[in-house]
Coordinates of C-alpha atoms and ligand atoms in Angstrom, one line a residue:
M1 CA 6.1 15.6 5.2
D2 CA 6.3 16.1 9.0
E3 CA 9.8 17.6 9.4
K4 CA 10.2 16.3 12.9
Q5 CA 9.8 12.7 11.9
T6 CA 13.0 10.8 12.6
S7 CA 13.8 7.2 12.1
S8 CA 15.1 4.7 14.6
T9 CA 18.9 4.4 14.8
N10 CA 20.9 1.7 13.1
F11 CA 24.5 0.8 12.4
I12 CA 24.7 3.2 9.4
R13 CA 23.4 6.1 11.4
E14 CA 26.0 5.2 14.1
I15 CA 28.8 5.5 11.4
I16 CA 27.4 8.8 10.2
E17 CA 27.3 10.2 13.8
E18 CA 30.8 9.1 14.4
D19 CA 31.9 10.8 11.1
L20 CA 30.1 13.9 12.2
R21 CA 31.8 13.9 15.6
N22 CA 35.2 13.6 13.8
N23 CA 34.1 16.4 11.3
K24 CA 34.8 14.0 8.5
N25 CA 33.7 15.5 5.1
N26 CA 33.6 18.9 7.0
G27 CA 30.5 17.7 8.6
R28 CA 28.6 17.2 5.4
V29 CA 26.2 14.3 4.9
H30 CA 25.3 13.6 1.3
T31 CA 23.5 10.4 0.2
R32 CA 21.9 9.4 -3.1
F33 CA 19.2 6.9 -4.3
P34 CA 20.5 5.4 -7.5
P35 CA 17.9 3.4 -9.3
E36 CA 18.5 1.9 -12.7
P37 CA 15.6 2.9 -14.9
N38 CA 14.9 -0.7 -16.1
G39 CA 11.7 -1.3 -14.2
Y40 CA 9.3 0.1 -11.7
L41 CA 10.3 0.6 -8.1
H42 CA 9.2 -2.0 -5.5
I43 CA 8.9 -2.1 -1.7
G44 CA 12.6 -3.0 -1.5
H45 CA 13.5 0.2 -3.2
A46 CA 11.2 2.0 -0.7
K47 CA 13.5 0.7 2.0
A48 CA 16.5 2.2 0.3
I49 CA 14.7 5.4 -0.4
C50 CA 13.6 5.8 3.2
L51 CA 17.1 5.1 4.4
N52 CA 18.9 7.5 2.1
F53 CA 16.4 10.4 2.2
G54 CA 15.7 9.7 5.9
I55 CA 19.4 10.1 6.8
A56 CA 19.7 13.3 4.8
R57 CA 16.6 14.7 6.6
D58 CA 17.8 13.7 10.0
Y59 CA 21.4 14.9 9.7
N60 CA 20.8 18.2 7.9
G61 CA 22.2 16.7 4.8
L62 CA 21.2 16.2 1.1
C63 CA 20.0 13.2 -0.9
N64 CA 20.2 13.1 -4.7
L65 CA 18.1 11.1 -7.0
R66 CA 20.4 9.6 -9.6
F67 CA 19.4 7.5 -12.5
D68 CA 22.0 4.9 -13.0
D69 CA 21.4 4.7 -16.7
T70 CA 24.6 3.0 -18.0
N71 CA 22.9 0.1 -19.7
P72 CA 20.7 1.5 -22.4
S73 CA 19.5 -1.8 -23.8
K74 CA 17.1 -2.4 -20.9
E75 CA 16.3 1.2 -19.9
D76 CA 13.4 3.4 -20.8
V77 CA 11.9 6.8 -20.1
E78 CA 8.7 5.1 -19.0
Y79 CA 10.7 3.8 -16.0
V80 CA 12.3 7.2 -15.4
D81 CA 8.9 8.9 -15.1
S82 CA 7.5 6.2 -12.9
I83 CA 10.5 6.4 -10.5
I84 CA 10.1 10.2 -10.2
E85 CA 6.4 9.8 -9.4
D86 CA 7.0 7.1 -6.9
V87 CA 9.8 8.7 -4.9
R88 CA 7.7 11.9 -4.7
W89 CA 4.6 10.0 -3.7
L90 CA 6.6 8.4 -0.9
G91 CA 7.1 11.9 0.4
F92 CA 10.7 12.7 -0.5
D93 CA 12.3 15.7 -2.2
W94 CA 15.6 15.8 -4.0
G95 CA 15.4 19.6 -4.6
D96 CA 17.2 20.4 -7.8
R97 CA 19.4 17.4 -7.6
M98 CA 18.0 14.9 -10.0
Y99 CA 20.9 13.5 -12.0
Y100 CA 21.7 10.8 -14.5
A101 CA 24.9 8.8 -14.7
S102 CA 24.7 9.5 -18.4
D103 CA 25.3 13.2 -17.6
Y104 CA 28.8 12.1 -16.7
F105 CA 29.6 10.1 -19.8
Q106 CA 32.1 12.7 -21.0
Q107 CA 33.8 12.9 -17.6
L108 CA 33.8 9.2 -17.1
Y109 CA 35.5 8.9 -20.5
E110 CA 38.1 11.4 -19.5
F111 CA 38.7 9.5 -16.3
A112 CA 39.2 6.3 -18.3
I113 CA 41.8 8.1 -20.5
E114 CA 43.6 9.1 -17.3
L115 CA 43.6 5.5 -16.1
I116 CA 45.1 4.4 -19.3
K117 CA 47.8 7.1 -19.1
K118 CA 48.6 6.0 -15.6
G119 CA 49.1 2.5 -16.9
K120 CA 46.0 1.4 -14.9
A121 CA 43.8 0.3 -17.8
Y122 CA 44.3 -1.4 -21.1
V123 CA 42.4 -2.2 -24.2
D124 CA 41.8 -5.9 -24.8
P125 CA 40.5 -7.6 -27.9
S126 CA 39.8 -10.9 -26.1
S127 CA 36.3 -12.2 -26.6
P128 CA 33.8 -12.2 -23.7
E129 CA 34.2 -16.0 -23.6
E130 CA 38.0 -15.8 -23.4
I131 CA 37.8 -13.1 -20.7
R132 CA 35.4 -15.3 -18.7
E133 CA 37.6 -18.4 -19.2
H134 CA 40.7 -16.5 -18.0
K135 CA 38.9 -15.1 -14.9
G136 CA 39.8 -18.2 -12.9
T137 CA 37.7 -19.4 -10.0
L138 CA 37.5 -18.9 -6.3
S139 CA 40.3 -21.5 -5.8
E140 CA 42.3 -20.8 -9.0
P141 CA 43.9 -17.5 -10.0
G142 CA 43.1 -15.9 -13.3
K143 CA 45.3 -15.8 -16.4
E144 CA 46.7 -12.5 -17.6
S145 CA 45.6 -11.3 -21.0
P146 CA 48.4 -11.3 -23.6
Y147 CA 47.4 -7.6 -24.2
R148 CA 47.7 -6.6 -20.6
N149 CA 51.1 -5.1 -21.0
R150 CA 50.7 -3.5 -24.3
P151 CA 52.2 0.1 -24.5
I152 CA 50.1 2.8 -23.0
E153 CA 50.1 4.7 -26.3
E154 CA 48.5 1.7 -28.0
S155 CA 45.7 1.4 -25.5
L156 CA 45.1 5.1 -25.7
D157 CA 44.9 5.0 -29.5
L158 CA 42.5 2.0 -29.4
F159 CA 40.3 3.4 -26.7
I160 CA 39.8 6.6 -28.7
K161 CA 39.0 4.6 -31.7
M162 CA 36.5 2.5 -29.7
K163 CA 34.8 5.7 -28.8
E164 CA 34.9 7.0 -32.3
G165 CA 33.0 4.0 -33.5
K166 CA 35.9 2.5 -35.5
F167 CA 35.2 -1.0 -34.2
E168 CA 32.5 -3.6 -34.2
D169 CA 30.3 -4.1 -31.1
G170 CA 32.1 -6.4 -28.7
S171 CA 35.4 -6.4 -30.5
Y172 CA 37.3 -4.6 -27.8
V173 CA 36.9 -3.7 -24.2
L174 CA 38.7 -1.5 -21.8
R175 CA 39.9 -3.3 -18.6
A176 CA 41.2 -2.0 -15.4
K177 CA 44.7 -3.4 -14.7
I178 CA 44.5 -4.6 -11.2
D179 CA 45.4 -8.2 -10.2
M180 CA 44.6 -11.4 -12.0
S181 CA 45.5 -13.4 -9.0
S182 CA 43.5 -11.4 -6.5
P183 CA 41.3 -13.7 -4.2
N184 CA 38.5 -11.3 -5.1
I185 CA 37.4 -12.2 -8.6
H186 CA 36.0 -8.7 -9.1
M187 CA 39.5 -7.3 -8.9
R188 CA 40.8 -9.5 -11.8
D189 CA 41.1 -6.9 -14.4
P190 CA 37.4 -6.1 -14.7
V191 CA 35.9 -4.7 -17.9
I192 CA 35.1 -1.0 -17.5
Y193 CA 34.0 -0.1 -21.0
R194 CA 32.3 -2.0 -23.8
I195 CA 31.3 -1.2 -27.3
K196 CA 27.5 -1.3 -27.8
R197 CA 25.6 0.4 -30.5
V198 CA 22.4 1.0 -28.7
T199 CA 20.4 4.3 -28.7
H200 CA 20.4 5.7 -25.2
H201 CA 17.2 7.2 -23.9
R202 CA 19.0 10.4 -23.1
T203 CA 22.3 10.6 -25.0
G204 CA 20.8 9.1 -28.2
D205 CA 23.5 7.8 -30.5
K206 CA 26.3 10.1 -29.2
W207 CA 28.1 7.2 -27.5
C208 CA 28.8 3.7 -28.8
I209 CA 30.8 2.8 -25.7
Y210 CA 29.2 2.5 -22.3
P211 CA 30.8 2.3 -18.9
M212 CA 30.2 -0.6 -16.6
Y213 CA 28.3 -0.1 -13.4
D214 CA 31.2 -0.9 -11.1
Y215 CA 33.2 1.8 -12.8
A216 CA 30.5 4.4 -13.2
H217 CA 29.1 4.2 -9.8
P218 CA 32.0 5.3 -7.5
L219 CA 32.9 8.0 -9.9
S220 CA 29.3 9.3 -10.2
D221 CA 29.2 9.3 -6.4
W222 CA 32.5 11.3 -6.3
I223 CA 31.3 13.8 -8.9
E224 CA 28.2 14.5 -6.9
G225 CA 30.1 14.9 -3.6
I226 CA 28.4 11.9 -2.0
T227 CA 29.8 11.2 1.4
H228 CA 28.0 7.9 2.3
S229 CA 27.1 5.6 -0.6
L230 CA 24.6 3.1 0.8
C231 CA 23.9 0.0 -1.1
T232 CA 22.7 -3.6 -0.6
L233 CA 24.9 -6.5 0.6
E234 CA 25.6 -8.0 -2.8
F235 CA 27.9 -5.0 -3.5
E236 CA 30.1 -5.7 -0.4
I237 CA 32.4 -7.8 -2.5
H238 CA 32.6 -5.0 -5.1
R239 CA 33.7 -2.5 -2.4
P240 CA 37.5 -3.0 -3.0
L241 CA 36.9 -2.2 -6.6
Y242 CA 34.8 0.9 -5.7
D243 CA 37.7 2.1 -3.6
W244 CA 40.3 1.1 -6.2
F245 CA 38.9 3.5 -8.9
L246 CA 38.9 6.4 -6.5
E247 CA 42.4 5.7 -5.4
A248 CA 43.8 5.0 -8.8
L249 CA 42.5 8.4 -10.0
E250 CA 43.9 10.0 -6.8
L251 CA 40.6 11.6 -6.1
E252 CA 40.2 13.4 -2.8
N253 CA 37.1 13.5 -0.5
R254 CA 36.2 10.0 -1.3
P255 CA 32.7 8.7 -0.7
R256 CA 32.5 5.6 1.6
Q257 CA 30.4 2.6 0.5
I258 CA 28.3 1.0 3.3
E259 CA 26.3 -2.1 2.6
F260 CA 23.0 -3.2 4.3
A261 CA 20.7 -6.2 3.9
R262 CA 18.1 -5.9 1.2
L263 CA 14.4 -6.4 2.0
N264 CA 12.9 -9.7 1.1
L265 CA 9.2 -10.0 1.7
S266 CA 7.3 -13.3 2.0
Y267 CA 4.7 -14.4 -0.6
T268 CA 6.2 -12.2 -3.3
V269 CA 9.2 -11.7 -5.5
M270 CA 11.2 -8.6 -5.6
S271 CA 13.6 -8.6 -8.6
K272 CA 12.7 -6.3 -11.4
R273 CA 13.5 -8.9 -13.9
K274 CA 11.0 -11.3 -12.3
L275 CA 8.4 -8.7 -12.0
L276 CA 8.8 -7.8 -15.6
E277 CA 8.1 -11.5 -16.5
L278 CA 4.8 -11.3 -14.6
V279 CA 3.9 -8.2 -16.5
E280 CA 5.0 -9.4 -19.9
E281 CA 3.4 -12.8 -19.6
G282 CA 0.1 -11.2 -18.6
I283 CA 0.1 -13.0 -15.2
V284 CA -0.7 -9.6 -13.6
S285 CA -2.5 -6.7 -15.3
G286 CA 0.6 -4.4 -15.3
W287 CA 3.3 -3.0 -13.0
D288 CA 0.5 -1.4 -11.0
D289 CA -1.5 -4.5 -10.5
P290 CA -2.6 -4.2 -6.9
R291 CA -1.0 -7.6 -6.1
M292 CA 2.4 -6.4 -7.2
P293 CA 5.0 -5.4 -4.6
T294 CA 5.7 -2.3 -6.7
I295 CA 5.2 1.1 -5.2
C296 CA 2.6 1.9 -7.8
G297 CA 0.9 -1.5 -7.2
L298 CA 0.8 -0.8 -3.4
R299 CA -0.5 2.7 -4.1
R300 CA -3.3 1.4 -6.3
R301 CA -4.0 -1.2 -3.7
G302 CA -4.7 1.6 -1.2
Y303 CA -1.4 1.8 0.8
T304 CA -0.5 5.2 2.1
P305 CA 3.0 6.7 1.9
E306 CA 3.0 7.0 5.7
S307 CA 2.3 3.3 6.1
I308 CA 5.2 2.4 3.8
R309 CA 7.6 4.8 5.6
N310 CA 6.5 3.3 9.0
F311 CA 7.1 -0.2 7.6
A312 CA 10.6 0.8 6.5
D313 CA 11.3 2.1 9.9
K314 CA 10.0 -1.0 11.7
I315 CA 12.0 -3.4 9.6
G316 CA 15.2 -1.5 10.4
I317 CA 18.6 -1.8 8.8
S318 CA 20.9 -4.7 9.3
K319 CA 23.8 -6.5 7.8
R320 CA 22.1 -9.9 7.6
D321 CA 19.7 -11.1 4.9
S322 CA 16.4 -12.3 6.1
L323 CA 12.8 -12.7 4.9
T324 CA 10.3 -10.2 6.3
D325 CA 6.8 -11.4 7.0
V326 CA 4.4 -9.6 4.7
A327 CA 2.0 -9.5 7.6
L328 CA 4.2 -6.7 9.0
L329 CA 3.5 -4.6 5.9
E330 CA -0.2 -5.4 6.2
H331 CA -0.1 -4.4 9.9
S332 CA 1.4 -1.0 9.0
I333 CA -1.4 -0.1 6.6
R334 CA -4.1 -1.3 9.1
E335 CA -2.5 0.7 11.8
D336 CA -2.5 3.8 9.6
L337 CA -6.0 3.4 8.1
N338 CA -7.5 2.4 11.4
K339 CA -6.8 6.0 12.6
R340 CA -7.9 7.7 9.5
A341 CA -10.3 5.8 7.4
Q342 CA -13.9 6.8 7.1
R343 CA -16.2 3.8 8.1
V344 CA -18.7 2.7 5.5
M345 CA -21.6 0.2 5.5
A346 CA -21.1 -2.1 2.5
V347 CA -22.4 -5.6 1.7
L348 CA -20.2 -7.6 -0.6
N349 CA -22.4 -10.7 -1.1
P350 CA -25.9 -9.4 -0.7
L351 CA -28.8 -11.4 0.7
K352 CA -32.1 -9.5 0.7
V353 CA -34.0 -9.2 4.0
I354 CA -37.6 -8.0 4.3
I355 CA -38.6 -6.6 7.7
T356 CA -42.2 -7.6 7.6
N357 CA -43.4 -5.5 10.5
Y358 CA -41.7 -2.3 9.3
P359 CA -44.1 0.0 7.4
E360 CA -43.8 0.1 3.7
G361 CA -42.4 3.4 2.4
K362 CA -41.1 4.5 5.7
V363 CA -37.5 5.8 5.9
E364 CA -35.7 6.4 9.1
E365 CA -32.5 8.4 9.7
L366 CA -30.0 6.8 12.0
E367 CA -26.7 8.0 13.3
A368 CA -23.4 6.2 12.4
V369 CA -19.9 6.9 13.8
N370 CA -17.5 8.0 11.1
N371 CA -14.4 6.7 12.9
P372 CA -14.5 5.4 16.5
E373 CA -10.7 6.0 16.7
D374 CA -11.2 9.7 15.9
P375 CA -14.2 11.4 17.5
S376 CA -13.3 14.6 15.5
M377 CA -14.4 12.8 12.4
G378 CA -18.0 13.0 13.8
K379 CA -21.1 11.2 12.8
R380 CA -23.3 10.8 9.7
K381 CA -26.8 10.0 8.9
I382 CA -27.6 6.6 7.5
Y383 CA -31.0 5.3 6.3
F384 CA -33.1 2.4 7.4
S385 CA -36.1 1.0 5.5
R386 CA -38.2 -2.2 5.2
E387 CA -35.9 -3.8 2.6
I388 CA -32.2 -4.2 3.4
Y389 CA -29.3 -6.3 2.3
V390 CA -27.1 -8.3 4.7
E391 CA -24.0 -10.3 4.0
R392 CA -24.9 -13.8 2.8
D393 CA -22.2 -15.2 5.0
D394 CA -24.0 -13.7 8.1
F395 CA -26.8 -16.1 7.6
R396 CA -26.8 -19.9 8.1
E397 CA -29.7 -22.2 7.7
D398 CA -27.8 -24.8 9.8
P399 CA -25.6 -22.8 12.0
P400 CA -22.6 -24.3 13.7
K401 CA -22.3 -24.0 17.4
D402 CA -21.2 -20.6 18.5
F403 CA -22.7 -18.9 15.4
H404 CA -24.3 -15.8 16.8
R405 CA -25.5 -14.2 13.6
L406 CA -28.7 -14.8 11.6
F407 CA -30.4 -18.2 11.5
P408 CA -34.0 -19.3 11.6
G409 CA -35.4 -18.2 15.0
N410 CA -32.4 -16.2 16.0
E411 CA -31.9 -12.6 16.8
V412 CA -29.1 -10.3 15.7
R413 CA -28.4 -6.6 16.0
L414 CA -28.2 -4.5 12.9
K415 CA -25.3 -2.1 13.6
Y416 CA -26.6 1.4 14.4
A417 CA -30.2 0.2 14.0
Y418 CA -32.4 -2.5 15.6
I419 CA -32.5 -6.0 16.7
I420 CA -34.2 -8.2 14.1
K421 CA -35.4 -11.8 14.3
C422 CA -35.2 -14.3 11.4
N423 CA -38.6 -15.9 10.9
E424 CA -38.7 -17.3 7.4
V425 CA -36.3 -18.4 4.7
I426 CA -37.5 -17.9 1.2
K427 CA -36.1 -20.1 -1.6
D428 CA -36.5 -20.4 -5.3
S429 CA -37.6 -23.5 -7.1
S430 CA -34.0 -24.9 -7.1
G431 CA -33.6 -24.4 -3.4
N432 CA -31.4 -21.3 -3.4
I433 CA -32.1 -18.9 -0.6
I434 CA -33.3 -15.7 -2.2
E435 CA -34.5 -13.7 0.8
L436 CA -35.2 -13.7 4.5
H437 CA -38.3 -12.5 6.3
C438 CA -37.5 -10.9 9.6
T439 CA -39.2 -8.7 12.2
Y440 CA -37.7 -5.9 14.1
D441 CA -38.1 -4.9 17.7
P442 CA -38.9 -1.1 17.6
E443 CA -37.9 -0.9 21.3
T444 CA -34.2 -1.6 20.5
K445 CA -33.1 1.3 18.4
S446 CA -29.4 1.9 18.9
G447 CA -28.6 4.9 21.1
S448 CA -32.2 4.9 22.5
G449 CA -31.0 3.4 25.8
S450 CA -32.6 0.0 25.1
K451 CA -31.1 -2.5 27.5
R452 CA -31.8 -5.6 25.4
S453 CA -28.7 -7.2 24.0
V454 CA -28.0 -10.1 21.7
K455 CA -24.7 -11.9 20.9
G456 CA -24.2 -10.9 17.3
T457 CA -24.0 -7.6 15.5
I458 CA -23.9 -7.4 11.7
H459 CA -23.7 -4.7 9.0
W460 CA -26.3 -4.0 6.4
V461 CA -27.5 -1.4 3.8
S462 CA -31.0 -0.2 3.0
I463 CA -31.8 -1.3 -0.5
P464 CA -33.1 2.1 -1.7
H465 CA -30.1 3.8 0.0
S466 CA -27.3 1.8 -1.6
F467 CA -25.5 1.8 -4.9
D468 CA -23.9 -1.1 -6.9
A469 CA -20.2 -1.5 -7.1
E470 CA -17.6 -3.9 -8.1
V471 CA -15.2 -5.0 -5.4
R472 CA -11.9 -6.7 -6.1
L473 CA -10.6 -8.9 -3.3
Y474 CA -6.8 -9.2 -3.4
D475 CA -4.8 -11.8 -1.7
R476 CA -1.1 -12.7 -1.7
L477 CA 0.2 -13.2 -5.2
F478 CA 2.1 -16.5 -4.4
L479 CA 1.1 -19.6 -2.5
V480 CA 4.4 -20.0 -0.7
E481 CA 6.6 -17.8 1.4
N482 CA 9.6 -17.8 -0.9
P483 CA 8.5 -18.6 -4.4
L484 CA 12.1 -18.5 -5.7
A485 CA 13.2 -21.2 -3.3
V486 CA 11.0 -24.1 -4.4
E487 CA 13.0 -26.7 -6.1
G488 CA 12.0 -27.9 -9.5
K489 CA 9.3 -25.2 -9.9
D490 CA 9.4 -21.9 -11.7
F491 CA 8.1 -19.2 -9.5
K492 CA 5.3 -18.5 -12.0
E493 CA 3.9 -22.0 -11.3
L494 CA 3.3 -20.9 -7.7
I495 CA 0.9 -18.1 -8.3
N496 CA -2.0 -18.1 -5.9
P497 CA -5.1 -18.8 -8.1
D498 CA -7.3 -17.0 -5.6
S499 CA -5.1 -13.9 -5.5
L500 CA -7.9 -11.9 -7.2
K501 CA -11.6 -12.4 -6.7
I502 CA -14.0 -10.0 -8.4
L503 CA -17.4 -9.4 -6.9
K504 CA -19.7 -7.5 -9.2
N505 CA -22.9 -7.2 -7.2
C506 CA -21.8 -5.3 -4.1
K507 CA -24.0 -2.8 -2.3
I508 CA -22.5 0.3 -0.8
E509 CA -24.1 2.9 1.5
S510 CA -25.5 5.7 -0.7
N511 CA -23.6 8.4 1.2
F512 CA -20.5 7.5 -0.7
I513 CA -21.9 7.6 -4.2
N514 CA -19.4 10.4 -5.2
V515 CA -16.2 8.7 -4.3
K516 CA -13.1 9.2 -6.4
P517 CA -10.2 7.0 -7.4
G518 CA -7.7 6.9 -4.5
D519 CA -10.3 7.4 -1.7
R520 CA -9.8 5.0 1.2
F521 CA -12.4 3.6 3.5
Q522 CA -13.0 0.9 6.1
F523 CA -16.0 -1.2 5.1
E524 CA -17.4 -2.2 8.6
R525 CA -16.4 -5.7 9.6
L526 CA -14.8 -6.4 6.2
G527 CA -11.5 -4.5 5.8
Y528 CA -10.0 -1.5 4.2
F529 CA -10.9 -0.6 0.7
C530 CA -9.7 2.0 -1.8
V531 CA -11.4 3.3 -4.9
D532 CA -9.6 1.9 -8.0
L533 CA -8.4 3.8 -11.0
D534 CA -10.9 2.0 -13.2
S535 CA -13.7 3.5 -11.2
T536 CA -15.9 6.1 -13.0
D537 CA -18.8 8.3 -12.0
S538 CA -21.2 5.6 -13.2
Y539 CA -19.3 2.5 -12.3
K540 CA -17.6 2.2 -9.0
V541 CA -14.7 -0.2 -8.4
F542 CA -13.2 -0.8 -5.0
N543 CA -10.0 -2.6 -4.2
R544 CA -9.6 -4.4 -0.9
T545 CA -6.3 -3.1 0.5
V546 CA -6.3 -5.5 3.4
S547 CA -8.8 -7.4 5.6
L548 CA -9.3 -6.5 9.2
K549 CA -7.7 -9.6 10.7
D550 CA -4.3 -8.6 11.9
T551 CA -2.1 -11.7 11.9
W552 CA 0.9 -9.6 12.8
A553 CA -0.6 -8.2 16.0
K554 CA -1.3 -11.9 16.9
I555 CA 2.3 -12.9 16.3
E556 CA 3.5 -9.9 18.4
K557 CA 1.2 -10.9 21.3
K558 CA 2.4 -14.5 21.3
N559 CA 6.1 -13.4 21.6
Ligands
ATP601 P1 16.4 -5.7 -8.4 O1 17.4 -6.6 -7.9 O2 15.1 -5.8 -7.6 O3 16.1 -5.7 -9.8 P2 18.3 -3.6 -8.3 O4 19.1 -3.7 -7.1 O5 18.8 -4.0 -9.6 O6 16.9 -4.2 -8.0 P3 18.5 -0.8 -8.6 O7 17.6 0.1 -9.5 O8 19.9 -1.0 -9.0 O9 17.7 -2.1 -8.5 O10 18.4 -0.3 -7.1 C1 18.5 1.0 -6.7 C2 18.8 1.0 -5.2 O11 17.9 0.3 -4.5 C3 20.2 0.3 -5.0 O12 20.9 1.1 -4.1 C4 19.8 -1.0 -4.4 O13 20.8 -1.5 -3.6 C5 18.5 -0.7 -3.7 N1 17.6 -1.9 -3.6 C6 17.2 -2.6 -4.6 N2 16.5 -3.7 -4.1 C7 16.4 -3.5 -2.8 C8 15.8 -4.3 -1.7 N3 15.1 -5.4 -2.0 N4 16.0 -3.8 -0.5 C9 16.7 -2.7 -0.2 N5 17.3 -2.0 -1.2 C10 17.1 -2.4 -2.4
MG602 MG1 20.9 -2.9 -9.9

């Protein structure tokens, strides 16, 4: 990645700059990205990744990748592998600092022993229901457990037995001894260890007790020497607990937790649990379905890492939750591909045109611009012949007013070629239009200096110089901006039925017969497309990344 790239400032960067000025942490900046491997990463995670790795990059610091794998029942190596791939693909590097919270299970256990010895944790046999009941409410204090004040020795003995597998799952928990009447419910003696006989994807059956997130997280941060622990707003209310563990254990050089607003994106859902439902119920084809907001879905759709990083920078970092318009994400990929994508002539809904005054068997070479935004990409040869395809939609038998493309008696320019005139519409016995008969004006070749102009220009491909392809047109996955906020409806009832349209008879300019999965193009006048993973040498499949119409640019103009 370009080393000089820096991101715009925000309140977290201001805090870090202040800390640097005060030589806090001896001038060190160390962040981490701590995904739980219970699903694939999504565009919201990309925001957190760009924030954490971007800060490390810009302040001469370090950023760790840490798997927060304290809940083995939902976690899996499949997710670990995908997370590694996705963070790398986004362009970030954790050096040799890839860690797992499970690497710290022994140390976390020893910290727990220490808390018990300090009289700051106790073993409780109360059932989960009892514990919940005694938690109290926002307006009512909680009730102290009858076991809260049991002797330290007793708790110590029980906790060791919990670890040794002497008790049934769920029969005992270790709780922090804080304050059952705290106005903050998270401080009312939270559970920090539970017994759970689940095989862990890394530690196997070594442990039958597992630490809770709120306990494992600050201590993992401390173990790694994290200075700034950045997380989303829902953890703000957990911050006193984060600090409490570090204080109770009298640890020095404590990390500081700072919260920021999570990314919410319109017309999609972001929670891994919800995304998993879409996958498991077959509503999408998998985590990498190009309609998914996952990083692998966006990659398959044709998004570039640069466009996602630019998007993350544009949305910024704030303390207030909001809903980001997906049009901004689409704008980011258009902006990137506009500069880079090779232009291609492709016809998605072909209508055959015979140019009746063009000699049979003649083939002409014409010049096409590879990318008008980047002259260094040069030009290429394209071929013209008597039989071509145009887009069905560029022809109307009864054109509306202001329609400047093909209709009987009208002229249109074929991009990079000639002006043609539509003379005759050929139909089959049931009245379907099967081809058009046109004539061309040989004096109007593009680039020949011809002065004659017409109002419309359309794209086309020469029939003998095109190949067949499947094109998948993707649209927003949901019909409404916020599918989780529609009363009385499950979000899965709000899927956009037109979010995927498959066209099997598309015609692509033959220059591109050798494309490979991942290649990205602009199909002239149609949008940006990317070769899908399902594509083979003999059967080409293209995904539409995004159409050309930039609704975001329009919104920006209006404001
Ligand atoms: P989800 O709620 O989508 O299932 P999560 O928060 O449980 O996600 P984690 O794996 O715990 O997912 O997240 C790893 C990091 O990414 C955390 O620091 C979390 O705060 C951050 N993160 C998760 N979702 C978003 C989001 N939508 N926007 C910004 N950061 C996010
Ligand atoms: Mg989480």
